[in-house]
mmCIF file of C-alpha atoms and ligand atoms in Angstrom:
data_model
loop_
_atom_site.group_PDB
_atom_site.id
_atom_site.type_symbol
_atom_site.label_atom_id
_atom_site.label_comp_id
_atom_site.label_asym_id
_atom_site.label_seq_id
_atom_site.Cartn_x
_atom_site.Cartn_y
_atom_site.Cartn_z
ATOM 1 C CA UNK E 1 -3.245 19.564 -9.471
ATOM 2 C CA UNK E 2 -0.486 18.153 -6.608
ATOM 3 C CA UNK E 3 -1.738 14.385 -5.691
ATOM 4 C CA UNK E 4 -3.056 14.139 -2.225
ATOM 5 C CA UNK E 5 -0.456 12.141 -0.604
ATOM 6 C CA UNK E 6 -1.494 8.810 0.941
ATOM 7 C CA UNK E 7 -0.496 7.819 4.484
ATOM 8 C CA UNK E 8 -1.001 4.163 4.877
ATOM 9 C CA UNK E 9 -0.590 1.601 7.405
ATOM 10 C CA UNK E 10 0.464 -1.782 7.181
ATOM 11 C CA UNK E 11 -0.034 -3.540 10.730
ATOM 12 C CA UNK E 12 0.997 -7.258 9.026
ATOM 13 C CA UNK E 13 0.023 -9.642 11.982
ATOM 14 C CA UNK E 14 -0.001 -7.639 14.516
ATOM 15 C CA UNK E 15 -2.665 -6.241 17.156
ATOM 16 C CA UNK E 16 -5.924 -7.774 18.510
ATOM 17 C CA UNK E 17 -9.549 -6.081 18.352
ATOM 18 C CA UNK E 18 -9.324 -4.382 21.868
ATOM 19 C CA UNK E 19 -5.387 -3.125 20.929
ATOM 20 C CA UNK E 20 -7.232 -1.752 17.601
ATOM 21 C CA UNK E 21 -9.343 -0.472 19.574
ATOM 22 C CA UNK E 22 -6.783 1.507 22.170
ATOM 23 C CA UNK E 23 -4.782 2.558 19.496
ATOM 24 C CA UNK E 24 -7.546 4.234 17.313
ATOM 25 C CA UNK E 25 -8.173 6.437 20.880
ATOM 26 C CA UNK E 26 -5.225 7.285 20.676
ATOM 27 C CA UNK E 27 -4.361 8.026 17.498
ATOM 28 C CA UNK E 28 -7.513 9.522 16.444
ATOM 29 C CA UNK E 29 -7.144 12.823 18.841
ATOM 30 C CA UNK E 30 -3.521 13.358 17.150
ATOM 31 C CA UNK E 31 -4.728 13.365 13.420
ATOM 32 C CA UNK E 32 -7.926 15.342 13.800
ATOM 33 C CA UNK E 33 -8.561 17.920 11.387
ATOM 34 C CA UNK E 34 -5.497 16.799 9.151
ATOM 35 C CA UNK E 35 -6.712 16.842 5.596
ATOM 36 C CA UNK E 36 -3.701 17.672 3.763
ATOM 37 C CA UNK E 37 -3.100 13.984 3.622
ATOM 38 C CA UNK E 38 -5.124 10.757 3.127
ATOM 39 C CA UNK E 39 -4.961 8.565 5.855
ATOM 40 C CA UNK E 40 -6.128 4.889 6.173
ATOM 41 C CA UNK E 41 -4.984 1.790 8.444
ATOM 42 C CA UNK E 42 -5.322 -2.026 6.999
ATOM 43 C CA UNK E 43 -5.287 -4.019 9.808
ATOM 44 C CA UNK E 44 -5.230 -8.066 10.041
ATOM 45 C CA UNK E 45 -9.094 -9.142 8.778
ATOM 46 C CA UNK E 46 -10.264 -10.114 12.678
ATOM 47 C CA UNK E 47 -9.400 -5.845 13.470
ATOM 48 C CA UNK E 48 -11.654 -4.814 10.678
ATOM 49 C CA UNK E 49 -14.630 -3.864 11.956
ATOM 50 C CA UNK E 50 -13.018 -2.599 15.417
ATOM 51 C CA UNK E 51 -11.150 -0.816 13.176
ATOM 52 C CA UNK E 52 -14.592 0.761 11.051
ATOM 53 C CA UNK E 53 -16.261 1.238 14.001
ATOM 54 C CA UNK E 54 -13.221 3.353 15.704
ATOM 55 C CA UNK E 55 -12.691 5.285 12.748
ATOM 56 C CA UNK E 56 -16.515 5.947 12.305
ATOM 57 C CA UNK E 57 -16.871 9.522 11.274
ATOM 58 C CA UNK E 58 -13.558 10.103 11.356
ATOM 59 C CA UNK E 59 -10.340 11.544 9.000
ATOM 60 C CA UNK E 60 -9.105 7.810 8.517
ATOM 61 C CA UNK E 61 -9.845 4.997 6.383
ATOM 62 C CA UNK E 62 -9.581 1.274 6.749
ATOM 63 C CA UNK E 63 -8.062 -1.155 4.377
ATOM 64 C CA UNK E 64 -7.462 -4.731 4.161
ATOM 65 C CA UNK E 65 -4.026 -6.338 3.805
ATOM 66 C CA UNK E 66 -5.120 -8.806 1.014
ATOM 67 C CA UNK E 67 -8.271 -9.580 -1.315
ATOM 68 C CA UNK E 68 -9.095 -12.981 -3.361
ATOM 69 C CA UNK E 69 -10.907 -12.314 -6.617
ATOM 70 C CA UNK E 70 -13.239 -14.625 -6.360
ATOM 71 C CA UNK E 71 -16.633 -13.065 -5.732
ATOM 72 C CA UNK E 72 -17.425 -15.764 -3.141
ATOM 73 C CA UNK E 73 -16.577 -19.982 -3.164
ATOM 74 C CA UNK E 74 -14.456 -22.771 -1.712
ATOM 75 C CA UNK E 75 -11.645 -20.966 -0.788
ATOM 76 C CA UNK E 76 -11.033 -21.853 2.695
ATOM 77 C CA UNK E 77 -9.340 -18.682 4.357
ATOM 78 C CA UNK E 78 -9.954 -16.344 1.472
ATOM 79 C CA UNK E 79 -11.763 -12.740 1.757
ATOM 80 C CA UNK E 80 -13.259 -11.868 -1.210
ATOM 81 C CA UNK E 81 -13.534 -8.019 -2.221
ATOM 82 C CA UNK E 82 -16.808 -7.530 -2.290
ATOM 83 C CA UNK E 83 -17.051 -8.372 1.415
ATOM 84 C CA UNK E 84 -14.684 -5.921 2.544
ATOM 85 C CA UNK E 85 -16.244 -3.129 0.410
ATOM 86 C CA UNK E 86 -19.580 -4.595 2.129
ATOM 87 C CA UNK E 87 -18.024 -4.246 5.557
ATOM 88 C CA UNK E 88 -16.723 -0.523 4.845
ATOM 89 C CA UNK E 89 -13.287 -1.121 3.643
ATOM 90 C CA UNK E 90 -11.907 1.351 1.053
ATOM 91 C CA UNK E 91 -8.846 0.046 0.298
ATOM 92 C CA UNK E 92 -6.618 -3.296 -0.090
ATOM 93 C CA UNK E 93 -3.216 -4.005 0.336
ATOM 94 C CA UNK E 94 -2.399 -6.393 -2.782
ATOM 95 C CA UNK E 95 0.731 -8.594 -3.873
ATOM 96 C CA UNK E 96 2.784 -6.842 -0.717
ATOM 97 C CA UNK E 97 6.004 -8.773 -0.823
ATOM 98 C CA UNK E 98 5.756 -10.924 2.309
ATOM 99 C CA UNK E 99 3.103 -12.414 0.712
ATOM 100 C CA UNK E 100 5.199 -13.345 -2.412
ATOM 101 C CA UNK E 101 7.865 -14.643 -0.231
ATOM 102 C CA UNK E 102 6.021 -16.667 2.119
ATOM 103 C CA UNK E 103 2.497 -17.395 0.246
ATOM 104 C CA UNK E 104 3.452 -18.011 -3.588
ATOM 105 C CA UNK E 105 1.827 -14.818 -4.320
ATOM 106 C CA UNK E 106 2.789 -14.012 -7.717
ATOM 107 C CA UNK E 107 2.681 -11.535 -10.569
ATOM 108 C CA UNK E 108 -0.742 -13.463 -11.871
ATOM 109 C CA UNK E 109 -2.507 -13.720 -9.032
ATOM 110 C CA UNK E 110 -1.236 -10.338 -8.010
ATOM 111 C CA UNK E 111 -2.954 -9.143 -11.302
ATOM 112 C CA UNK E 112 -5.953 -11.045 -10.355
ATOM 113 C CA UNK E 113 -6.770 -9.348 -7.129
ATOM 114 C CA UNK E 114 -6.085 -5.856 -8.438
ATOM 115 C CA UNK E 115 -8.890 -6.762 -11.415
ATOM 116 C CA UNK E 116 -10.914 -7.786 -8.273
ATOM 117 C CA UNK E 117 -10.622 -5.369 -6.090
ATOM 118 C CA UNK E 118 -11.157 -2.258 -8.734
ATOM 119 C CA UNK E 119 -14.450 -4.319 -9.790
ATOM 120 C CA UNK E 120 -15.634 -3.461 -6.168
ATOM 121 C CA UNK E 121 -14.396 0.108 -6.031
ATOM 122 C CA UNK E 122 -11.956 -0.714 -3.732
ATOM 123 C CA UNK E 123 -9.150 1.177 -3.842
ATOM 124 C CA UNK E 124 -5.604 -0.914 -4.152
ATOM 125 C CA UNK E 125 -2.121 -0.597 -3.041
ATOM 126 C CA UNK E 126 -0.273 -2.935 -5.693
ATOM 127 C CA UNK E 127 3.277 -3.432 -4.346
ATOM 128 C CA UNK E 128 6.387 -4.264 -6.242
ATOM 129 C CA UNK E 129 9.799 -4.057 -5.226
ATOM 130 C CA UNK E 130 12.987 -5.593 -6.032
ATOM 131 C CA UNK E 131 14.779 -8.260 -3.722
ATOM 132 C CA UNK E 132 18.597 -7.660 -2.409
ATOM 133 C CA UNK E 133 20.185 -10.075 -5.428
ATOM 134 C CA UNK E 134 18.194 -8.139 -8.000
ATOM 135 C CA UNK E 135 19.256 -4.996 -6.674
ATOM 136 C CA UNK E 136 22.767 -5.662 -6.433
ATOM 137 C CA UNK E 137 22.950 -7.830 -10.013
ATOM 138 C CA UNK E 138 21.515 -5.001 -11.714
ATOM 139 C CA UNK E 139 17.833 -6.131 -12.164
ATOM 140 C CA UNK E 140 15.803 -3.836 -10.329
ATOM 141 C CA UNK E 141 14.583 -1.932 -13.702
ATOM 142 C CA UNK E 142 13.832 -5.229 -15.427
ATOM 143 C CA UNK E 143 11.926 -6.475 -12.335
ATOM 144 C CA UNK E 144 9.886 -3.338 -11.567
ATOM 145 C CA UNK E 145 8.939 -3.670 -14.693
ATOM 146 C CA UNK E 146 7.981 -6.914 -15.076
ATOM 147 C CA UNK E 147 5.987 -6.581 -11.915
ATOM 148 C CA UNK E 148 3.992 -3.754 -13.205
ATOM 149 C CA UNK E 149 3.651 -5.211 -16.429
ATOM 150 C CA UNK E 150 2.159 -8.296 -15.198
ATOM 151 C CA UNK E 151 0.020 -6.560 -12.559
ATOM 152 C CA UNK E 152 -1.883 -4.165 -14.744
ATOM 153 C CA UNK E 153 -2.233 -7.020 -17.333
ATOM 154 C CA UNK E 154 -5.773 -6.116 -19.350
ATOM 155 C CA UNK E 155 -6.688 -3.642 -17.050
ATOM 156 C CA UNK E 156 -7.825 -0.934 -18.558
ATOM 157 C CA UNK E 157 -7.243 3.062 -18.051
ATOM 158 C CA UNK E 158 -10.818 3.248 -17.095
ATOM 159 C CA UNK E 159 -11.124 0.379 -14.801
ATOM 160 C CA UNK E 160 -7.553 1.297 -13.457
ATOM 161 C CA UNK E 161 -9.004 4.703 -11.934
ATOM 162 C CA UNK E 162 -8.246 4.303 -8.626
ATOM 163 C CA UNK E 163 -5.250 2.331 -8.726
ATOM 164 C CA UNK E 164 -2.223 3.118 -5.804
ATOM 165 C CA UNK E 165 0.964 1.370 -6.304
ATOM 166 C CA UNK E 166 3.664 1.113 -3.471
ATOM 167 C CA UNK E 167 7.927 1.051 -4.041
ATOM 168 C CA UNK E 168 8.815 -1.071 -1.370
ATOM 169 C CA UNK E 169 12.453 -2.469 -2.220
ATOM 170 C CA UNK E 170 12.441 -5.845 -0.031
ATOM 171 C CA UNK E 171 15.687 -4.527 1.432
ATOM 172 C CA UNK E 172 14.578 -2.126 2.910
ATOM 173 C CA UNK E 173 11.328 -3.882 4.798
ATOM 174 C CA UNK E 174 11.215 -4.194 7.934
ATOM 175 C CA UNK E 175 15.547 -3.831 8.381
ATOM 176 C CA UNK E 176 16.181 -0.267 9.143
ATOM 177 C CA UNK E 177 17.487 0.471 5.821
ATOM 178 C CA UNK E 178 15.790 2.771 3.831
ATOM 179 C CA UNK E 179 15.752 3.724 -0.146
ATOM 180 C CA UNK E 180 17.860 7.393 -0.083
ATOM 181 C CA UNK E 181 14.962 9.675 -1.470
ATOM 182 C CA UNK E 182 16.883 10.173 -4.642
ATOM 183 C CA UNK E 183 16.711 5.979 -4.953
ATOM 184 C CA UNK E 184 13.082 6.073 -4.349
ATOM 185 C CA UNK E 185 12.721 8.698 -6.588
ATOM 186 C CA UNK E 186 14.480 6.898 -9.725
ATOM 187 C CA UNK E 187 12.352 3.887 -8.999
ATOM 188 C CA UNK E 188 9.194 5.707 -8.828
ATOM 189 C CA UNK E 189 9.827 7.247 -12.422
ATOM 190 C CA UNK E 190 10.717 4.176 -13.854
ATOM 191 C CA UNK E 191 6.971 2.629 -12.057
ATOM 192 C CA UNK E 192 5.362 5.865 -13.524
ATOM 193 C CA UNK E 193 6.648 5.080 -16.634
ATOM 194 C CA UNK E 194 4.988 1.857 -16.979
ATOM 195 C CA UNK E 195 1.783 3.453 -15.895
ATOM 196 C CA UNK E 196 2.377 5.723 -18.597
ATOM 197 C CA UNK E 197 2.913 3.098 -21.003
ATOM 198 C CA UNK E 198 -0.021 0.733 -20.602
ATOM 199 C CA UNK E 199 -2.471 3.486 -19.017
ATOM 200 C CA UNK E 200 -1.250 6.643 -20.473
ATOM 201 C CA UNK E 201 0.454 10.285 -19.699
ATOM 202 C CA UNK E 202 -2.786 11.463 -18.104
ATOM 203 C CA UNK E 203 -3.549 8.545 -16.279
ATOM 204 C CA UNK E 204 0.339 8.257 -14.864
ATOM 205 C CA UNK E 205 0.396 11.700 -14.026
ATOM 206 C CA UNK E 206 -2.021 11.280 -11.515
ATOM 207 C CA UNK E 207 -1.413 7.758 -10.236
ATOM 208 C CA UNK E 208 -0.147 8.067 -6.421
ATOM 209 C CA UNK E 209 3.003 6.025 -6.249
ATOM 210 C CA UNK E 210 3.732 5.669 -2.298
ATOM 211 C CA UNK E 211 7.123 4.150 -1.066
ATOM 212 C CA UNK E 212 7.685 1.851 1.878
ATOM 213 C CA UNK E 213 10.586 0.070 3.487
ATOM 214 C CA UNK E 214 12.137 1.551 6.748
ATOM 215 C CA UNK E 215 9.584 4.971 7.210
ATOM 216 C CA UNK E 216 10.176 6.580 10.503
ATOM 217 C CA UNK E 217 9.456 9.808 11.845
ATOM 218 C CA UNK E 218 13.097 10.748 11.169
ATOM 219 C CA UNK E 219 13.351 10.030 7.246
ATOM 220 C CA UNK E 220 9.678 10.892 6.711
ATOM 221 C CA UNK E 221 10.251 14.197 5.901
ATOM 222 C CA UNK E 222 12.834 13.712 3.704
ATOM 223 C CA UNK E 223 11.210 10.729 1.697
ATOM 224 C CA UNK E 224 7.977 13.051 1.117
ATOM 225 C CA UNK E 225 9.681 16.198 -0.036
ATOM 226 C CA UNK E 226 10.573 14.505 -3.160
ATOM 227 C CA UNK E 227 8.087 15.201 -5.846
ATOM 228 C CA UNK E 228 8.005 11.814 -7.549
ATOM 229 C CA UNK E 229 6.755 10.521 -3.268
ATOM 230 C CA UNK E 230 3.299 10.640 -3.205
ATOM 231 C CA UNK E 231 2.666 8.873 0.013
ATOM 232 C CA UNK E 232 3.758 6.039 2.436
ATOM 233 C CA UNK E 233 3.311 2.267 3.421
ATOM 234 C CA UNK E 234 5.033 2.095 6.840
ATOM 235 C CA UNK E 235 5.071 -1.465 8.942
ATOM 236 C CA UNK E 236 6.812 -1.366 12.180
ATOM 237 C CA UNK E 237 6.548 2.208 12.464
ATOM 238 C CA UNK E 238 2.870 2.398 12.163
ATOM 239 C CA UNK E 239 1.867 -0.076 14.976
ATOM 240 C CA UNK E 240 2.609 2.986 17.313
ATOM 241 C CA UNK E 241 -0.054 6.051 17.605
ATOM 242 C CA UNK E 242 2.505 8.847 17.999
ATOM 243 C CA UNK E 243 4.806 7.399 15.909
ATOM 244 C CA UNK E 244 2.569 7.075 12.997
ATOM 245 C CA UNK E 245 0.865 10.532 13.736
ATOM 246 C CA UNK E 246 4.434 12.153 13.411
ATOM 247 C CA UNK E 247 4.550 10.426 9.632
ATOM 248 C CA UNK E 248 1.037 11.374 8.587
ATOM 249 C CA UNK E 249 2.258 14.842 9.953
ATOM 250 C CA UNK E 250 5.824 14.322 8.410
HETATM 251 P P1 PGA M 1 8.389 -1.529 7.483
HETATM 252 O O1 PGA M 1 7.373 -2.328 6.536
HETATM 253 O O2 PGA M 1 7.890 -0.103 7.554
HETATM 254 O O3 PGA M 1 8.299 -2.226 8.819
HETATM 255 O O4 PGA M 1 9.731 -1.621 6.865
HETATM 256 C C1 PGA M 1 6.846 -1.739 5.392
HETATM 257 C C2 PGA M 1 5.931 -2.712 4.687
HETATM 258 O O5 PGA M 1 6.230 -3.918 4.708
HETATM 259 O O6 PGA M 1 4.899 -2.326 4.116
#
């Protein structure tokens, strides 16, 4: 069976409740009926339930852009996972690479989430990616796979069920370069390959790899046609209604 592609937004820190609001009457009308696709926004945490009750009833899901594992505690500023999958939420954003540059996320506590946010049935978008200077020394390989080495640490192939990971070389975030297809497509091997190794053929077979870095409503087309694409994470270009309707409908 073909994996259901899945479209996903990343808003970062952008948008208040009423512009949630505005752009989920907008954007709504544009995707109705479109099933061929999964579709689901994540939002900063203060757009969530704007967000849930826009999308009400609706084609599109809502997702958060982080998760703690902690069930509950003293962790000033922390949402844990079962409050989001309380809320509504279906899916979390984990270990996206803004939040290893700027907010010492890393491999462990990236691992950490992901065993979190499975325990609530939530499903996650792990992201790895490889910085400019790994690219160009000749490390991406080594650090893809260390990244999804150390993310899927002791999780197993029937906890890992709903597990989504996102190629987002760091390169390409947010600058206007993207990954050619046939780049994206090596990487995403090598990341199914991993899956393979720790959660088997089956397992990998299945597992939605999405890639993000640069998607537009020019290069979506040509990013999705390749068979190892199996969805998006688009930024910038998803803060717009049309513009992220025209990817969803790449
Ligand atoms: P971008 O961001 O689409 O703005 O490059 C992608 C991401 O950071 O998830």
């Amino acid at each position: 069976m073909p994996r259901k592609k899945l479209m996903a937004a990343n808003w970062k820190m952008y948008k208040t409740p009423d512009q949630t609001r505005q752009f989920f009457r907008d954007f709504l009308p544009l995707v109705a009926n479109h099933d061929r696709d999964e579709i689901v926004i994540c939002p900063p945490y203060v757009d969530l339930l704007s967000a849930l009750e826009s999308a009400k009833g609706s084609n599109v899901a809502v997702g958060a852009q982080s998760v703690h594992w902690e069930k509950e505690g003293a962790y000033t500023g922390e949402i844990s996972a079962g409050m989001l999958q309380d809320l509504g939420c279906t899916h979390a954003i984990i270990g996206h690479s803004e939040r290893r540059q700027y907010f010492g996320e890393s491999d462990d506590t990236v691992n950490l989430r992901l065993k979190a946010a499975l325990e609530a049935g939530l499903t996650p978008i792990v992201c790895v990616g490889e910085v400019l200077e790994e690219r160009e020394a000749g490390l991406t390989e080594d650090v893809l796979r260390r990244q999804c080495t150390r993310a899927f640490h002791k999780v197993s192939t029937k906890k890992a069920g709903k597990l989504v990971v996102a190629y987002e070389p760091v390169w390409a975030i947010g600058t206007g370069k993207t990954a050619t297809p046939e780049l994206a497509s090596e990487a995403h091997s090598l990341i199914r390959g991993e899956a393979a190794r720790t959660f088997g053929q089956e397992f990998a077979d299945n597992l939605r790899i999405l890639y993000g870095g640069s998607v537009k409503p020019e290069n979506a087309k040509a990013l999705m046609a390749e068979q190892e694409i199996d969805g998006a994470l688009v930024g910038g270009a998803s803060l717009d209604p049309k513009s992220f309707a025209a990817i969803v409908k790449y």
